[in-house]
mmCIF file of C-alpha atoms in Angstrom:
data_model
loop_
_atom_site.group_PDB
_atom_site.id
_atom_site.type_symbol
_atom_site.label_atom_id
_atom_site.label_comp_id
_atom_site.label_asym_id
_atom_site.label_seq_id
_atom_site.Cartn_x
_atom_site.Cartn_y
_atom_site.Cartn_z
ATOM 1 C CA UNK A 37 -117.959 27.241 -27.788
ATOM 2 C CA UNK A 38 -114.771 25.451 -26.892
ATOM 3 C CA UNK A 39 -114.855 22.179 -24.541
ATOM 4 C CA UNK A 40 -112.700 20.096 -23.351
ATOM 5 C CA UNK A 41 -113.451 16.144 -22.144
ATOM 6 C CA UNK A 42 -110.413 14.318 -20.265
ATOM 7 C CA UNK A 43 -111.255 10.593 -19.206
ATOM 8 C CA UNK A 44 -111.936 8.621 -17.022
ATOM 9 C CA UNK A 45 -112.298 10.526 -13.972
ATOM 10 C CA UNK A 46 -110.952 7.813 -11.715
ATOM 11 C CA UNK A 47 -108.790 5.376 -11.994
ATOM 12 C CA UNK A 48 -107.147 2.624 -9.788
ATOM 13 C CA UNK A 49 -104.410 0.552 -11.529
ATOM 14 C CA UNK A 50 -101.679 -2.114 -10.469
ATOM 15 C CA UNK A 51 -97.847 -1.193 -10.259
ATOM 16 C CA UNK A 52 -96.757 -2.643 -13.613
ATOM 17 C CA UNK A 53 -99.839 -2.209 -15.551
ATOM 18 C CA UNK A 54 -100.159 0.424 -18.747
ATOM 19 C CA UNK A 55 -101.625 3.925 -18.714
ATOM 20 C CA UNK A 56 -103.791 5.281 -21.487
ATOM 21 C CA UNK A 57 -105.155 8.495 -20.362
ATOM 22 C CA UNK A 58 -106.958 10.789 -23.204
ATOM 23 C CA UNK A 59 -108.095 14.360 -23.639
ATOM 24 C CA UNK A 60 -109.922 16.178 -26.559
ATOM 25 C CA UNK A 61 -111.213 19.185 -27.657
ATOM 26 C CA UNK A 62 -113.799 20.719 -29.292
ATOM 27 C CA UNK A 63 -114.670 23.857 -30.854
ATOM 28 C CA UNK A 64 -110.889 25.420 -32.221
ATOM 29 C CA UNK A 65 -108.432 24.770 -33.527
ATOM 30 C CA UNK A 66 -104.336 23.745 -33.611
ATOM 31 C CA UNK A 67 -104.733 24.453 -29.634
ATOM 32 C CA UNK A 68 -101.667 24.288 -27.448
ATOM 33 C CA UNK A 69 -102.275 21.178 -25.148
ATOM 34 C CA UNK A 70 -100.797 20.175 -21.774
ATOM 35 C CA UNK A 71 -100.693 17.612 -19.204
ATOM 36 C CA UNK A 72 -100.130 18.389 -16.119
ATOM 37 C CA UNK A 73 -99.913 16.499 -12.580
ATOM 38 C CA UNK A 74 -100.915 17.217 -9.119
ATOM 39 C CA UNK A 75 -99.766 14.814 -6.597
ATOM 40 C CA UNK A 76 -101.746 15.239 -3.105
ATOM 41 C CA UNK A 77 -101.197 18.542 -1.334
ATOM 42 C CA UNK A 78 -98.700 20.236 -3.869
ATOM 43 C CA UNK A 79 -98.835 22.043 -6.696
ATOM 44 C CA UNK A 80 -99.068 21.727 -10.603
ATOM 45 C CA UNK A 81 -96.599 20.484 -11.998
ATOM 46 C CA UNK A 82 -96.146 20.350 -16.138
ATOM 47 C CA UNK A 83 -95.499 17.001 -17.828
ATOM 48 C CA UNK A 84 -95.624 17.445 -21.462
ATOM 49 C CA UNK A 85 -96.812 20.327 -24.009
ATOM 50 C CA UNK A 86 -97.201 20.405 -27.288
ATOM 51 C CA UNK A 87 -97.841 22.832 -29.990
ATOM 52 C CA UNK A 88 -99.026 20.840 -32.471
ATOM 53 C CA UNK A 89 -99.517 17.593 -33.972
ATOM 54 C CA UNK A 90 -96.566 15.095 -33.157
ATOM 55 C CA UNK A 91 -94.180 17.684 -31.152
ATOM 56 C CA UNK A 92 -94.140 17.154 -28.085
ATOM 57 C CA UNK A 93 -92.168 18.319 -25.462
ATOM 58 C CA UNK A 94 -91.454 17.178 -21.827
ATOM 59 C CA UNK A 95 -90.399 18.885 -18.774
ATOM 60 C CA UNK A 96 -89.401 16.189 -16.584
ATOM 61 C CA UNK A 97 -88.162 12.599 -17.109
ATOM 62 C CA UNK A 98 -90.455 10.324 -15.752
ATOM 63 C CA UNK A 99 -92.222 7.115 -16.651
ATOM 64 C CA UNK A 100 -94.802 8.733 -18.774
ATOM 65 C CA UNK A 101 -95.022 10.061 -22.785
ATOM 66 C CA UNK A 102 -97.501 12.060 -24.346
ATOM 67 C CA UNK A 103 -98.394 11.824 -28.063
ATOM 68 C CA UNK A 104 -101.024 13.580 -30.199
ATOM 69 C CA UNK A 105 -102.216 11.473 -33.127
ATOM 70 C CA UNK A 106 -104.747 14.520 -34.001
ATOM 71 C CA UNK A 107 -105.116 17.880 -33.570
ATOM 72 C CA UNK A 108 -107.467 17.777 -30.845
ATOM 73 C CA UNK A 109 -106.506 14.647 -28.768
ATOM 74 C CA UNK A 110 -103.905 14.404 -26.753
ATOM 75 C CA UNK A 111 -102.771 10.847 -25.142
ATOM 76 C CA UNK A 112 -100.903 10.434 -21.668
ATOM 77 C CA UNK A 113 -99.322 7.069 -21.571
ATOM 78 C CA UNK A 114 -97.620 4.393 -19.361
ATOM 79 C CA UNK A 115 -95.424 1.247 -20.080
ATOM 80 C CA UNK A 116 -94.965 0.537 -16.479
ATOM 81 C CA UNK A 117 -97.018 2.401 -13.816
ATOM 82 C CA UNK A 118 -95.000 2.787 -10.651
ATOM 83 C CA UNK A 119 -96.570 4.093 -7.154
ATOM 84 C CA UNK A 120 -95.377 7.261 -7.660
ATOM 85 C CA UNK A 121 -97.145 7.734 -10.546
ATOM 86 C CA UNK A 122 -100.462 8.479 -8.198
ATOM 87 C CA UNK A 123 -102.081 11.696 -8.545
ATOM 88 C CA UNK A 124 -103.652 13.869 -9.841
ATOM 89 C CA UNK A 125 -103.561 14.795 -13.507
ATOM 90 C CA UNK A 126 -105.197 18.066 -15.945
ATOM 91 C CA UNK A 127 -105.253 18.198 -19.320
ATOM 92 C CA UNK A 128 -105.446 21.540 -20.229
ATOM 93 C CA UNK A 129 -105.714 23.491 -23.766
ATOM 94 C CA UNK A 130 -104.587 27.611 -24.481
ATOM 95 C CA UNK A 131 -104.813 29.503 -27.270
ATOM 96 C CA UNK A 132 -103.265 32.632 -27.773
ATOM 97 C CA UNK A 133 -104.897 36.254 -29.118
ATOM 98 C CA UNK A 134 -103.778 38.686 -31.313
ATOM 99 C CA UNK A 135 -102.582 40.457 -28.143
ATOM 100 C CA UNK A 136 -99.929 37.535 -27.355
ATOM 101 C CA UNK A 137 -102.604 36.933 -24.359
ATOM 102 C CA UNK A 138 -102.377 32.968 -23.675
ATOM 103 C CA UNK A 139 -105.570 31.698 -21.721
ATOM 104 C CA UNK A 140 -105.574 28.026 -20.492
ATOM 105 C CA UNK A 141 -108.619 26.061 -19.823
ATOM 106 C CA UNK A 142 -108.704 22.825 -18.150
ATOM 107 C CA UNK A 143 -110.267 19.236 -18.017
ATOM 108 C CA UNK A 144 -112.024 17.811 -15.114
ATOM 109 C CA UNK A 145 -109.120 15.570 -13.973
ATOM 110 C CA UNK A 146 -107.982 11.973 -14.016
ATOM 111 C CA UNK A 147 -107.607 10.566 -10.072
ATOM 112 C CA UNK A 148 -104.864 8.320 -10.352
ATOM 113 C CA UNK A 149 -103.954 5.462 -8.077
ATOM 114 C CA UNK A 150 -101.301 2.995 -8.675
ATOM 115 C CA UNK A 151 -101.957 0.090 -5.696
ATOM 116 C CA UNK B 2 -86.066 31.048 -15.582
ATOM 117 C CA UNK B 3 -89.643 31.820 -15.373
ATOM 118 C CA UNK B 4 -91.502 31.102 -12.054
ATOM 119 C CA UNK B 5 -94.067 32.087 -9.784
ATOM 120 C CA UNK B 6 -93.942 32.039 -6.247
ATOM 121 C CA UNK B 7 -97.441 31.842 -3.874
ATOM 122 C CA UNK B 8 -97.966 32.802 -0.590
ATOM 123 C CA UNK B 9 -97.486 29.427 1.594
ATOM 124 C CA UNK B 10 -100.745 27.608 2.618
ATOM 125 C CA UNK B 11 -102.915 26.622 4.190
ATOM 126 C CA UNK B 12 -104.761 29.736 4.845
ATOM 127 C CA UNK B 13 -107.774 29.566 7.500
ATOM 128 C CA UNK B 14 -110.014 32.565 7.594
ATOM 129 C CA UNK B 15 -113.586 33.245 9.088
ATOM 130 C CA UNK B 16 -116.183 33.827 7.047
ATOM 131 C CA UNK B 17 -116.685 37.927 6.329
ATOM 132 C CA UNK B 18 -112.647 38.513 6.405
ATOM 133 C CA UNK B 19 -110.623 39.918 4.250
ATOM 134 C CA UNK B 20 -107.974 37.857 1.868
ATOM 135 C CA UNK B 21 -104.790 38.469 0.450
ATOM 136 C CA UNK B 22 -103.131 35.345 -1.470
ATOM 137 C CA UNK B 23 -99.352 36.951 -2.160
ATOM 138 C CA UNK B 24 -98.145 36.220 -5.398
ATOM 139 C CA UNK B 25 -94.766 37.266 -7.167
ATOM 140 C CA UNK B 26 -93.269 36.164 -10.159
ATOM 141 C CA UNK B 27 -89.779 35.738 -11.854
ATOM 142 C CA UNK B 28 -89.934 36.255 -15.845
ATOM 143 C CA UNK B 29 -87.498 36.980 -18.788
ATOM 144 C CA UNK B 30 -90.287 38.421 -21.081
ATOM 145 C CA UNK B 31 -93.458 40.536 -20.563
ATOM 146 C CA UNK B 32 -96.320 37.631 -19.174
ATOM 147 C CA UNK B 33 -99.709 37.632 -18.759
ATOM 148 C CA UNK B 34 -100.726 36.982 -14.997
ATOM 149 C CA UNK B 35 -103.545 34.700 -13.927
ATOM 150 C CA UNK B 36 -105.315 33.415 -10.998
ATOM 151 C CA UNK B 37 -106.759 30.026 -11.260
ATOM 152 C CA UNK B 38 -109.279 28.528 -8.977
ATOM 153 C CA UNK B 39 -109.482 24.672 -8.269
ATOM 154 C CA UNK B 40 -112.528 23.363 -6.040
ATOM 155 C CA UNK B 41 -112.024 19.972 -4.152
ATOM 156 C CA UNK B 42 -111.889 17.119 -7.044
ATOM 157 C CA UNK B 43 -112.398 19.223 -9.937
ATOM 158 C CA UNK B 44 -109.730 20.488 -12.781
ATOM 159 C CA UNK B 45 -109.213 24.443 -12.580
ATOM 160 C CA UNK B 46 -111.048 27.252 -13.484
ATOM 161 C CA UNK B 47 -109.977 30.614 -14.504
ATOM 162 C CA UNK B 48 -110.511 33.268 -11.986
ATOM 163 C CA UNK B 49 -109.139 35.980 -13.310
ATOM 164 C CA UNK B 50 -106.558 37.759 -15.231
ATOM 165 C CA UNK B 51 -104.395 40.660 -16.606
ATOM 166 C CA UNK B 52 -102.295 41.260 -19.478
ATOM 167 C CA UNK B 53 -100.036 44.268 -18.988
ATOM 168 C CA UNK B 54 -98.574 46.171 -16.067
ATOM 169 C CA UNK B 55 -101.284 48.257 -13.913
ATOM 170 C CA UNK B 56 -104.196 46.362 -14.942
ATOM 171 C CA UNK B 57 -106.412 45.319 -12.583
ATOM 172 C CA UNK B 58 -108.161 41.816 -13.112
ATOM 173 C CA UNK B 59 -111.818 41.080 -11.384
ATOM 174 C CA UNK B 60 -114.293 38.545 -10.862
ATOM 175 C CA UNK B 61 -116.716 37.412 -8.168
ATOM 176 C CA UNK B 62 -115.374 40.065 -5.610
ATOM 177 C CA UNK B 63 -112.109 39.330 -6.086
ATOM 178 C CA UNK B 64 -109.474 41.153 -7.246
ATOM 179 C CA UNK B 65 -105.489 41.319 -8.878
ATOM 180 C CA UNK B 66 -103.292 44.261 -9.675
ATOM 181 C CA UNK B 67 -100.617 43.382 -12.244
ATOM 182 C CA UNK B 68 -97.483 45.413 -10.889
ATOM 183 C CA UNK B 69 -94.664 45.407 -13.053
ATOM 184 C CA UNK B 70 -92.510 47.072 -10.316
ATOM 185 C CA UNK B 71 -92.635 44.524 -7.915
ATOM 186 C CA UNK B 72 -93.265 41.552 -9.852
ATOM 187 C CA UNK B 73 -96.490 40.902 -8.112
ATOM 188 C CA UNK B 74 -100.145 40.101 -8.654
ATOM 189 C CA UNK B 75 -101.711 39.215 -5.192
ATOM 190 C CA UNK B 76 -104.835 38.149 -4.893
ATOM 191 C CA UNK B 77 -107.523 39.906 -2.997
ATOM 192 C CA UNK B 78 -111.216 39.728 -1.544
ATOM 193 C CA UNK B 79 -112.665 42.167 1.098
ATOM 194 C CA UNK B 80 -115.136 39.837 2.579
ATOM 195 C CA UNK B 81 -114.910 35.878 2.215
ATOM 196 C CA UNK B 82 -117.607 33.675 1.855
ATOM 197 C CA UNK B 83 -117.786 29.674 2.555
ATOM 198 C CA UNK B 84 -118.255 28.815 -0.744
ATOM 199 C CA UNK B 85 -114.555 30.635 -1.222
ATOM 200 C CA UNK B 86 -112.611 27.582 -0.289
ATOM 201 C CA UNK B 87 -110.550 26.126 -2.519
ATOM 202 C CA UNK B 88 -106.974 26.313 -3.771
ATOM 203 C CA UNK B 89 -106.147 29.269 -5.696
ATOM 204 C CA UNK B 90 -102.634 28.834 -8.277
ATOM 205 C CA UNK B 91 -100.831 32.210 -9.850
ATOM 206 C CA UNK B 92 -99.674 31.654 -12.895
ATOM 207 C CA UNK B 93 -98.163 33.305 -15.577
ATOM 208 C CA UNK B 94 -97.363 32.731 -19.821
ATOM 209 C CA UNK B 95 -95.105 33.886 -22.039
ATOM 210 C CA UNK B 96 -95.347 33.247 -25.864
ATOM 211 C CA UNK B 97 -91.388 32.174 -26.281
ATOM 212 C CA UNK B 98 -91.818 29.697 -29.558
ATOM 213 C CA UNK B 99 -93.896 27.929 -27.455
ATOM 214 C CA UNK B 100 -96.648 28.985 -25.113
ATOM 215 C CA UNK B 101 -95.962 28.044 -21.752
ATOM 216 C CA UNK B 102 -98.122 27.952 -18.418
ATOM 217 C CA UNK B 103 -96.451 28.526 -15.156
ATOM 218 C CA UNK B 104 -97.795 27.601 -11.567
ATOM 219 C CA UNK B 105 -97.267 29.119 -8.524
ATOM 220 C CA UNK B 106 -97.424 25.697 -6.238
ATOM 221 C CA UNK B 107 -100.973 26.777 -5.428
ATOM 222 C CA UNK B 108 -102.684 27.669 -1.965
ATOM 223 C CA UNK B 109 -105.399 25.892 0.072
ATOM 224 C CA UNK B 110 -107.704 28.574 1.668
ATOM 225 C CA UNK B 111 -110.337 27.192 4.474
ATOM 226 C CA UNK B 112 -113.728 29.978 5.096
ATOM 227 C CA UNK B 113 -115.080 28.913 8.258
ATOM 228 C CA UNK B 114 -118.448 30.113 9.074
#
């Protein structure tokens, strides 16, 4: 069966410091992977996506990038955190059937807080 | 564009009630609907789903009709339970080059006893 492990689960970092957040899967393969953010009280909103090793794509500029050395990881990162960085944030991996049917499933989270 | 549009929350019901989450979406192809359940600090789960127009998705008591007419897939449950709350996201994909995962901005639902 397919998993998927996204650490750490918390995380409390200094305005200025780097961000290294990482998600992998197991169990399939050439998933579609996401990263996604939740600040407090809203909804999800999607960072990056990417369809396969090396492409990436983003939806918003921000202070982040995504990269995915390997098939089955997928890396959120940070130069410079800033305080609105804070939140939330999914990792998330679909596949799609022979029906064109996508199905996402999703990490536990990464609680974010940039003091 | 492709987007999906919730019901605004929060939503406080007793326990035994019934619940409707609206949901209606905006989308240039033919998606697959979803309903996504997220419990307090966890990621989200899949609740459930439907893949073409008139299908009816169900799990746990609760229930989604995929209407193509009206662009909706609202959520429903005819008696609410405690254990219920959570916040609930619609969401919808479309295979256009890439596969693509929409959100509804998601809805908070309190079940008082």
């Amino acid at each position: 069966s397919q998993t998927i492990h996204q650490w750490p689960a918390t995380l409390v970092q200094p305005v200025g410091s780097p961000l290294s957040l990482e998600c992998t899967v197991e169990g399939t393969s050439n998933p579609n992977l996401y990263w996604y953010r939740q600040a407090a009280g809203r909804g999800l909103q999607l960072l990056f996506y990417s369809v396969g090793i090396g492409q990436i794509s983003s939806e918003v500029p921000q202070n982040l990038s995504a990269s995915r050395p390997q098939d089955r990881q997928f890396i959120l990162s940070s130069k410079k955190l800033l305080l609105s960085d804070s939140g939330f944030y999914l990792c998330a991996w679909s596949f799609t059937n022979l029906w064109g049917s996508t199905e996402a499933f999703f990490g536990q989270g990464t609680r974010l807080t940039v003091v | 564009g492709n987007s999906v549009t919730q019901m605004e929350g929060p939503v406080t019901l007793s326990e035994e009630a019934f619940l409707t989450i609206n949901c209606t979406y905006t989308a240039t192809g033919y998606p697959s609907l979803f309903w996504y359940v997220q419990y307090p600090g966890e990621g989200l789960q899949l609740l459930l789903k439907a893949t073409k127009a008139d299908d009816k998705g169900s799990n746990k008591g609760f229930e989604a009709t995929y209407r193509k007419e009206t662009t909706s897939f609202h959520l429903e449950k005819g008696s609410v339970q405690v254990s219920d709350s959570a916040v609930y996201f619609c969401a919808l994909s479309l295979i256009q080059g890439a596969q693509k995962l929409v959100f509804g901005q998601g809805t908070r639902l309190t079940i008082n006893p």
